[in-house]
Amino acid sequence: MKWIGFLSLLALSECLVTIPLTKIKSMRECLREKDLLKDYLKEHPYSQAYRFIQKQPGVTYESMRNYLDLYYVGTVSIGTPPQEFKVIFDTGSADLWVPSIYCFSRACVRHTVFNPKRSSTFQATNRSFALHYGSGSMTGFLGYDTVKIGSLVDRSQAFGLSKTEVSKILEYGAFDGILGLSYPNMALTGTTPVFDNLWAQGVISQNVFAFYLSSREEKGSVVMFGGVDSSYYKGELKWVPVSRQGFWQITVDSISMDGRVIACEGGCEAIADTGTSLLTGPNYDIFDILKTINAKMTSTGEYVIDCSAINTLPDIVFTINGFRYPVPARAYIRKGLFNTCYSNFDDTLSHSTLWILGDVFLRLYFSVFDRANNRIGLAPAVA
């Protein structure tokens, strides 16, 4: 059995392509430093109101996510000759989009924009799309062109070109666009996501990708396509079946502290999501956890904790497919300015029963997204 496991890992490591990611300061941190966070949260509370917007015929609508707490970006290029963009590699969405020269919003002016007139391989369409979310909106149209991710070349890839971007997050965020890595049923109707095209075109040798998210340095984080580099994790990968295809959704057995279940009693569903920084969940579970760790709400709606608790509070343990995944206090509490510490638990999905295992969790555990077998592999990440 050990020999078979070795051969499996060897096969997963062949022909992989590793893309460096850069850890950036989150929008939340930037706004807090400028003393603008309270006003921003008051003006733009998280909302799922986009679900109820009256939709116009001929326009594809898709919910856009809250990227207030994102940390990691990588570089891709689009077109011939290539035009480079900083994007979020996001397992919680499926589409690729970037700003275009046809966008005159402040968010586009502050970022790199795609010029289809400078690409000999660009193919235009007359198909429009709109993204709506709690703190803004974006409209654009669909095009096709060559996309390069490191040495990987994805030909005739569908992607969105923005025409308007009304959002403070898009305006001040240190990223130009999004590259989604969820299942294709979440993509714009009739399009094929980037990863699926890479596999269909024979560009990658294994139908997998993986993330290593460094917690200490600006550099060092990577996303890898077509294989797995075992030097980024310790021990063996533990595999968890995908419970529902769309998001990378799995079943969590329980969430406990000191041997006592404090949330997810009887099991719950969760999403492994590189496009979310925090650990989020239903409000009733999150409030119980915040009470347990003695977190207090501030005027901004955030929760602060005595910084000394980092050394005294026990691990919060996520049990998944029978295995324990401890999250220590140093991970679920983050240090801010002026010796203030904040909770990394959030209840922004109060309308949902889903948990989101964001970067707080994924920095601790190297993650493999195995489309061939519809499963996620987890192992302790190297420090």
Coordinates of C-alpha atoms in Angstrom, one line a residue:
M1 CA 0.0 0.0 0.0
K2 CA 2.9 2.4 0.8
W3 CA 4.4 1.7 -2.6
I4 CA 1.1 2.4 -4.3
G5 CA 0.8 5.7 -2.4
F6 CA 4.3 6.6 -3.5
L7 CA 3.5 6.0 -7.1
S8 CA 0.4 8.1 -6.8
L9 CA 2.3 11.0 -5.4
L10 CA 5.0 10.6 -8.1
A11 CA 2.3 10.7 -10.8
L12 CA 0.8 13.8 -9.2
S13 CA 4.2 15.6 -9.2
E14 CA 5.0 15.1 -12.9
C15 CA 4.8 18.1 -15.3
L16 CA 3.3 20.4 -12.7
V17 CA 3.5 24.2 -13.2
T18 CA 3.9 26.4 -10.2
I19 CA 2.7 30.0 -10.2
P20 CA 4.0 32.4 -7.5
L21 CA 1.4 34.3 -5.5
T22 CA 2.0 37.6 -3.6
K23 CA 0.5 38.2 -0.2
I24 CA -1.0 41.7 -0.2
K25 CA -2.5 44.0 2.5
S26 CA -6.2 43.4 2.6
M27 CA -8.7 46.2 1.8
R28 CA -10.0 45.9 5.4
E29 CA -6.5 46.6 6.7
C30 CA -5.9 49.5 4.3
L31 CA -9.3 51.2 5.2
R32 CA -8.7 50.6 8.9
E33 CA -5.2 52.3 8.7
K34 CA -6.8 55.3 7.0
D35 CA -9.6 55.4 9.6
L36 CA -12.2 54.8 6.8
L37 CA -13.3 51.3 7.7
K38 CA -16.3 52.4 9.9
D39 CA -17.7 54.6 7.2
Y40 CA -17.1 52.0 4.5
L41 CA -18.9 49.3 6.5
K42 CA -21.8 51.6 7.3
E43 CA -22.2 52.7 3.7
H44 CA -21.6 49.2 2.2
P45 CA -23.0 46.5 4.5
Y46 CA -22.8 43.0 3.2
S47 CA -25.9 42.1 1.3
Q48 CA -27.4 39.4 -0.9
A49 CA -29.8 41.9 -2.4
Y50 CA -28.4 41.2 -5.9
R51 CA -30.4 38.0 -5.8
F52 CA -33.6 40.0 -6.1
I53 CA -32.5 42.5 -8.7
Q54 CA -35.0 42.6 -11.7
K55 CA -33.0 41.1 -14.5
Q56 CA -32.9 42.6 -18.0
P57 CA -33.3 40.3 -21.0
G58 CA -30.2 39.4 -22.9
V59 CA -27.9 40.0 -19.9
T60 CA -26.2 37.3 -17.9
Y61 CA -26.3 37.9 -14.2
E62 CA -23.9 36.4 -11.7
S63 CA -23.4 37.2 -8.0
M64 CA -20.0 38.7 -7.3
R65 CA -18.3 38.0 -4.0
N66 CA -17.0 40.2 -1.1
Y67 CA -13.3 40.6 -1.6
L68 CA -12.7 42.9 1.4
D69 CA -10.4 40.5 3.2
L70 CA -8.4 39.0 0.3
Y71 CA -4.6 38.5 0.6
Y72 CA -3.1 36.6 -2.3
V73 CA -2.7 37.6 -6.0
G74 CA -0.9 36.1 -9.0
T75 CA 0.0 37.2 -12.6
V76 CA -1.6 36.0 -15.8
S77 CA -1.4 37.4 -19.3
I78 CA -4.1 37.7 -22.0
G79 CA -3.8 38.3 -25.7
T80 CA -1.1 38.3 -28.4
P81 CA 1.3 39.9 -27.6
P82 CA 0.5 39.3 -23.9
Q83 CA -1.0 41.9 -21.6
E84 CA -0.3 41.1 -17.9
F85 CA -2.8 41.3 -15.0
K86 CA -2.8 40.7 -11.3
V87 CA -5.7 38.3 -10.5
I88 CA -7.1 36.4 -7.6
F89 CA -7.0 32.7 -8.1
D90 CA -10.4 32.0 -6.6
T91 CA -11.9 28.6 -5.9
G92 CA -15.2 30.2 -5.0
S93 CA -16.1 31.4 -8.5
A94 CA -15.6 30.1 -12.0
D95 CA -15.1 32.9 -14.4
L96 CA -12.1 35.0 -15.6
W97 CA -12.6 38.8 -15.9
V98 CA -10.4 41.9 -16.2
P99 CA -10.9 45.6 -16.7
S100 CA -11.0 46.8 -20.3
I101 CA -10.2 50.0 -22.2
Y102 CA -14.0 50.6 -22.6
C103 CA -14.3 51.1 -18.8
F104 CA -13.9 54.6 -17.5
S105 CA -14.9 54.0 -13.9
R106 CA -12.4 55.0 -11.2
A107 CA -11.7 51.4 -10.5
C108 CA -10.6 50.8 -14.0
V109 CA -8.5 54.0 -14.2
R110 CA -6.5 52.8 -11.2
H111 CA -5.8 49.4 -12.7
T112 CA -4.3 47.7 -15.7
V113 CA -6.9 47.4 -18.5
F114 CA -7.1 45.0 -21.4
N115 CA -6.9 46.5 -24.9
P116 CA -8.5 44.1 -27.4
K117 CA -7.2 46.2 -30.3
R118 CA -3.7 45.3 -29.4
S119 CA -4.3 41.6 -29.5
S120 CA -4.2 39.7 -32.8
T121 CA -6.0 36.7 -31.3
F122 CA -8.9 38.5 -29.6
Q123 CA -12.4 37.5 -30.7
A124 CA -15.3 39.7 -29.7
T125 CA -18.9 38.8 -28.9
N126 CA -22.1 40.8 -28.5
R127 CA -22.9 39.0 -25.2
S128 CA -23.2 41.2 -22.1
F129 CA -22.9 40.2 -18.4
A130 CA -23.5 41.9 -15.1
L131 CA -22.1 41.2 -11.7
H132 CA -24.0 42.5 -8.6
Y133 CA -23.0 42.3 -5.0
G134 CA -23.4 44.0 -1.6
S135 CA -21.0 46.9 -2.1
G136 CA -21.1 47.6 -5.8
S137 CA -21.6 46.2 -9.3
M138 CA -19.8 45.6 -12.6
T139 CA -21.0 45.3 -16.2
G140 CA -19.1 44.1 -19.3
F141 CA -19.1 41.9 -22.3
L142 CA -17.6 38.5 -23.2
G143 CA -14.6 37.9 -25.4
Y144 CA -12.2 35.1 -26.3
D145 CA -8.4 35.2 -26.4
T146 CA -5.2 33.3 -25.4
V147 CA -4.5 33.2 -21.7
K148 CA -1.1 32.4 -20.3
I149 CA -0.5 31.2 -16.7
G150 CA 3.2 30.8 -16.3
S151 CA 4.2 28.4 -19.1
L152 CA 0.6 27.1 -19.6
V153 CA -1.1 28.4 -22.7
D154 CA -4.9 28.3 -22.8
R155 CA -6.2 29.1 -26.3
S156 CA -9.6 30.7 -27.1
Q157 CA -10.5 31.2 -23.5
A158 CA -13.8 33.0 -22.7
F159 CA -13.3 35.9 -20.3
G160 CA -15.1 39.1 -19.2
L161 CA -14.1 42.6 -20.2
S162 CA -15.5 45.2 -17.8
K163 CA -17.2 48.4 -19.0
T164 CA -18.3 49.7 -15.6
E165 CA -17.0 48.9 -12.1
V166 CA -18.8 50.7 -9.3
S167 CA -17.0 49.4 -6.2
K168 CA -14.6 50.8 -3.6
I169 CA -13.1 47.3 -3.3
L170 CA -12.4 47.1 -7.0
E171 CA -11.1 50.7 -6.9
Y172 CA -8.6 50.3 -4.2
G173 CA -7.9 46.6 -4.3
A174 CA -4.4 45.4 -5.3
F175 CA -5.7 43.2 -8.0
D176 CA -7.0 43.8 -11.5
G177 CA -9.4 40.8 -12.0
I178 CA -10.5 37.4 -10.9
L179 CA -9.6 33.9 -12.2
G180 CA -12.2 31.4 -11.0
L181 CA -11.4 27.8 -10.2
S182 CA -14.7 26.3 -9.1
Y183 CA -16.7 23.8 -11.0
P184 CA -17.9 24.7 -14.5
N185 CA -21.6 24.7 -13.6
M186 CA -20.9 28.0 -11.8
A187 CA -19.5 29.6 -15.0
L188 CA -21.3 32.0 -17.3
T189 CA -23.7 29.8 -19.4
G190 CA -22.1 28.4 -22.5
T191 CA -18.5 29.2 -21.4
T192 CA -15.7 26.9 -20.2
P193 CA -13.6 28.0 -17.2
V194 CA -9.8 28.3 -17.5
F195 CA -8.9 25.1 -15.6
D196 CA -11.3 23.0 -17.6
N197 CA -9.9 24.4 -20.9
L198 CA -6.3 23.6 -19.7
W199 CA -7.3 20.0 -19.1
A200 CA -9.4 19.7 -22.3
Q201 CA -6.6 21.1 -24.5
G202 CA -4.1 18.7 -23.0
V203 CA -2.0 21.4 -21.4
I204 CA -1.8 19.8 -18.0
S205 CA -1.0 16.1 -17.3
Q206 CA -3.1 15.7 -14.2
N207 CA -6.6 17.1 -13.6
V208 CA -5.6 18.7 -10.3
F209 CA -4.4 22.0 -8.9
A210 CA -3.2 22.9 -5.4
F211 CA -2.5 25.9 -3.1
Y212 CA 0.2 26.7 -0.6
L213 CA -0.5 29.9 1.2
S214 CA 2.3 31.3 3.3
S215 CA 1.4 33.1 6.5
R216 CA 4.7 34.8 7.1
E217 CA 6.1 36.3 4.0
E218 CA 4.9 38.5 1.2
K219 CA 6.5 36.0 -1.2
G220 CA 6.5 32.2 -1.0
S221 CA 2.8 31.3 -1.7
V222 CA 2.0 29.4 -4.8
V223 CA -0.8 27.8 -6.9
M224 CA 0.3 24.7 -8.9
F225 CA -1.5 23.3 -11.9
G226 CA -1.3 19.7 -13.2
G227 CA 0.4 18.2 -10.2
V228 CA 1.4 18.4 -6.5
D229 CA 4.7 19.3 -5.0
S230 CA 5.0 17.3 -1.8
S231 CA 7.8 19.6 -0.4
Y232 CA 5.0 22.1 0.6
Y233 CA 3.4 19.8 3.1
K234 CA 4.1 17.4 6.0
G235 CA 2.9 13.9 6.4
E236 CA 0.2 12.4 4.1
L237 CA -2.6 14.0 2.2
K238 CA -6.0 13.1 3.7
W239 CA -8.7 13.0 1.1
V240 CA -12.2 14.4 1.5
P241 CA -14.9 13.7 -1.1
V242 CA -16.7 16.7 -2.6
S243 CA -20.3 16.6 -1.3
R244 CA -21.7 18.9 -4.0
Q245 CA -20.2 20.1 -7.2
G246 CA -20.3 23.8 -7.9
F247 CA -18.3 25.3 -5.1
W248 CA -15.6 23.0 -3.7
Q249 CA -18.0 21.8 -1.0
I250 CA -17.3 19.2 1.6
T251 CA -19.0 17.8 4.8
V252 CA -17.6 18.8 8.2
D253 CA -18.3 16.4 11.0
S254 CA -18.1 18.9 13.9
I255 CA -16.3 22.0 15.2
S256 CA -15.0 21.7 18.8
M257 CA -12.9 23.2 21.5
D258 CA -11.4 21.3 24.4
G259 CA -13.3 18.2 23.3
R260 CA -16.7 20.0 23.4
V261 CA -18.6 20.6 20.2
I262 CA -19.2 24.4 19.9
A263 CA -20.6 24.5 16.3
C264 CA -21.6 22.2 13.5
E265 CA -23.2 19.7 15.8
G266 CA -24.3 16.6 13.8
G267 CA -22.4 17.8 10.8
C268 CA -22.5 20.7 8.4
E269 CA -21.4 21.7 4.8
A270 CA -18.4 23.9 4.1
I271 CA -16.6 25.4 1.1
A272 CA -12.8 25.4 0.7
D273 CA -12.4 28.9 -0.7
T274 CA -9.2 30.7 -1.6
G275 CA -11.3 33.8 -2.4
T276 CA -12.2 34.3 1.3
S277 CA -9.7 35.3 4.0
L278 CA -11.7 34.6 7.1
L279 CA -13.5 31.6 8.6
T280 CA -17.2 32.3 8.0
G281 CA -20.4 30.5 9.0
P282 CA -24.0 30.8 10.1
N283 CA -24.6 33.7 12.5
Y284 CA -25.8 31.5 15.3
D285 CA -22.7 29.3 15.2
I286 CA -20.3 32.3 14.8
F287 CA -21.9 34.1 17.8
D288 CA -21.5 31.1 20.0
I289 CA -17.8 30.8 19.0
L290 CA -17.3 34.6 19.6
K291 CA -18.9 34.3 23.0
T292 CA -16.7 31.3 23.8
I293 CA -13.5 33.1 23.0
N294 CA -14.8 36.3 24.8
A295 CA -14.7 38.5 21.7
K296 CA -16.4 41.9 22.0
M297 CA -18.1 43.9 19.2
T298 CA -16.7 47.3 18.1
S299 CA -18.5 50.2 16.6
T300 CA -17.5 48.9 13.1
G301 CA -19.2 45.6 13.7
E302 CA -15.9 43.8 14.0
Y303 CA -14.9 41.7 17.1
V304 CA -11.9 42.4 19.2
I305 CA -10.1 40.1 21.6
D306 CA -7.5 40.7 24.3
C307 CA -4.2 40.0 22.5
S308 CA -3.0 37.9 25.4
A309 CA -5.6 35.3 24.5
I310 CA -3.4 34.2 21.6
N311 CA -1.3 32.4 24.2
T312 CA -4.1 31.1 26.3
L313 CA -7.0 30.1 24.2
P314 CA -7.1 26.4 23.0
D315 CA -7.3 25.2 19.4
I316 CA -10.6 25.2 17.6
V317 CA -10.8 21.8 15.9
F318 CA -12.6 21.1 12.6
T319 CA -13.2 17.4 12.2
I320 CA -13.5 16.5 8.6
N321 CA -14.1 13.0 7.2
G322 CA -13.0 11.6 10.6
F323 CA -9.7 13.5 10.8
R324 CA -9.0 16.5 13.1
Y325 CA -7.7 19.8 11.7
P326 CA -6.8 22.1 14.6
V327 CA -6.9 25.9 14.1
P328 CA -4.8 27.5 16.9
A329 CA -5.5 30.8 18.5
R330 CA -2.6 32.5 16.6
A331 CA -4.6 31.7 13.4
Y332 CA -8.1 32.6 14.5
I333 CA -7.0 35.8 16.1
R334 CA -5.1 38.5 14.0
K335 CA -3.1 41.3 15.3
G336 CA -3.9 44.8 14.1
L337 CA -2.7 48.3 14.8
F338 CA -2.2 49.8 18.2
N339 CA -1.9 46.4 19.9
T340 CA -5.5 45.5 19.0
C341 CA -6.4 42.0 18.1
Y342 CA -9.4 40.9 16.0
S343 CA -11.4 37.7 15.5
N344 CA -10.9 35.8 12.2
F345 CA -14.4 34.4 12.5
D346 CA -17.1 36.2 10.6
D347 CA -20.9 35.8 10.0
T348 CA -21.2 37.6 6.7
L349 CA -23.1 34.6 5.3
S350 CA -25.9 34.9 7.8
H351 CA -28.4 33.9 5.2
S352 CA -26.7 30.6 4.6
T353 CA -26.0 27.4 6.6
L354 CA -22.7 26.9 4.7
W355 CA -19.3 27.4 6.4
I356 CA -16.4 28.8 4.4
L357 CA -12.9 27.6 5.1
G358 CA -11.0 30.6 3.9
D359 CA -7.3 31.5 4.0
V360 CA -7.2 31.3 7.8
F361 CA -7.7 27.6 7.4
L362 CA -5.9 27.1 4.1
R363 CA -2.7 28.7 5.4
L364 CA -2.5 25.9 7.9
Y365 CA -3.3 23.1 5.5
F366 CA -1.9 22.6 2.0
S367 CA -4.9 21.9 -0.2
V368 CA -5.2 19.8 -3.4
F369 CA -8.3 20.2 -5.6
D370 CA -8.7 17.0 -7.5
R371 CA -11.2 17.3 -10.3
A372 CA -10.4 13.8 -11.6
N373 CA -11.8 12.2 -8.4
N374 CA -14.0 15.0 -7.1
R375 CA -12.1 15.3 -3.8
I376 CA -9.9 17.7 -1.8
G377 CA -6.6 16.7 -0.2
L378 CA -5.5 18.3 3.0
A379 CA -2.2 18.0 4.9
P380 CA -0.3 20.3 7.3
A381 CA 1.5 23.0 5.4
V382 CA 5.2 23.5 5.9
A383 CA 6.1 26.6 8.0

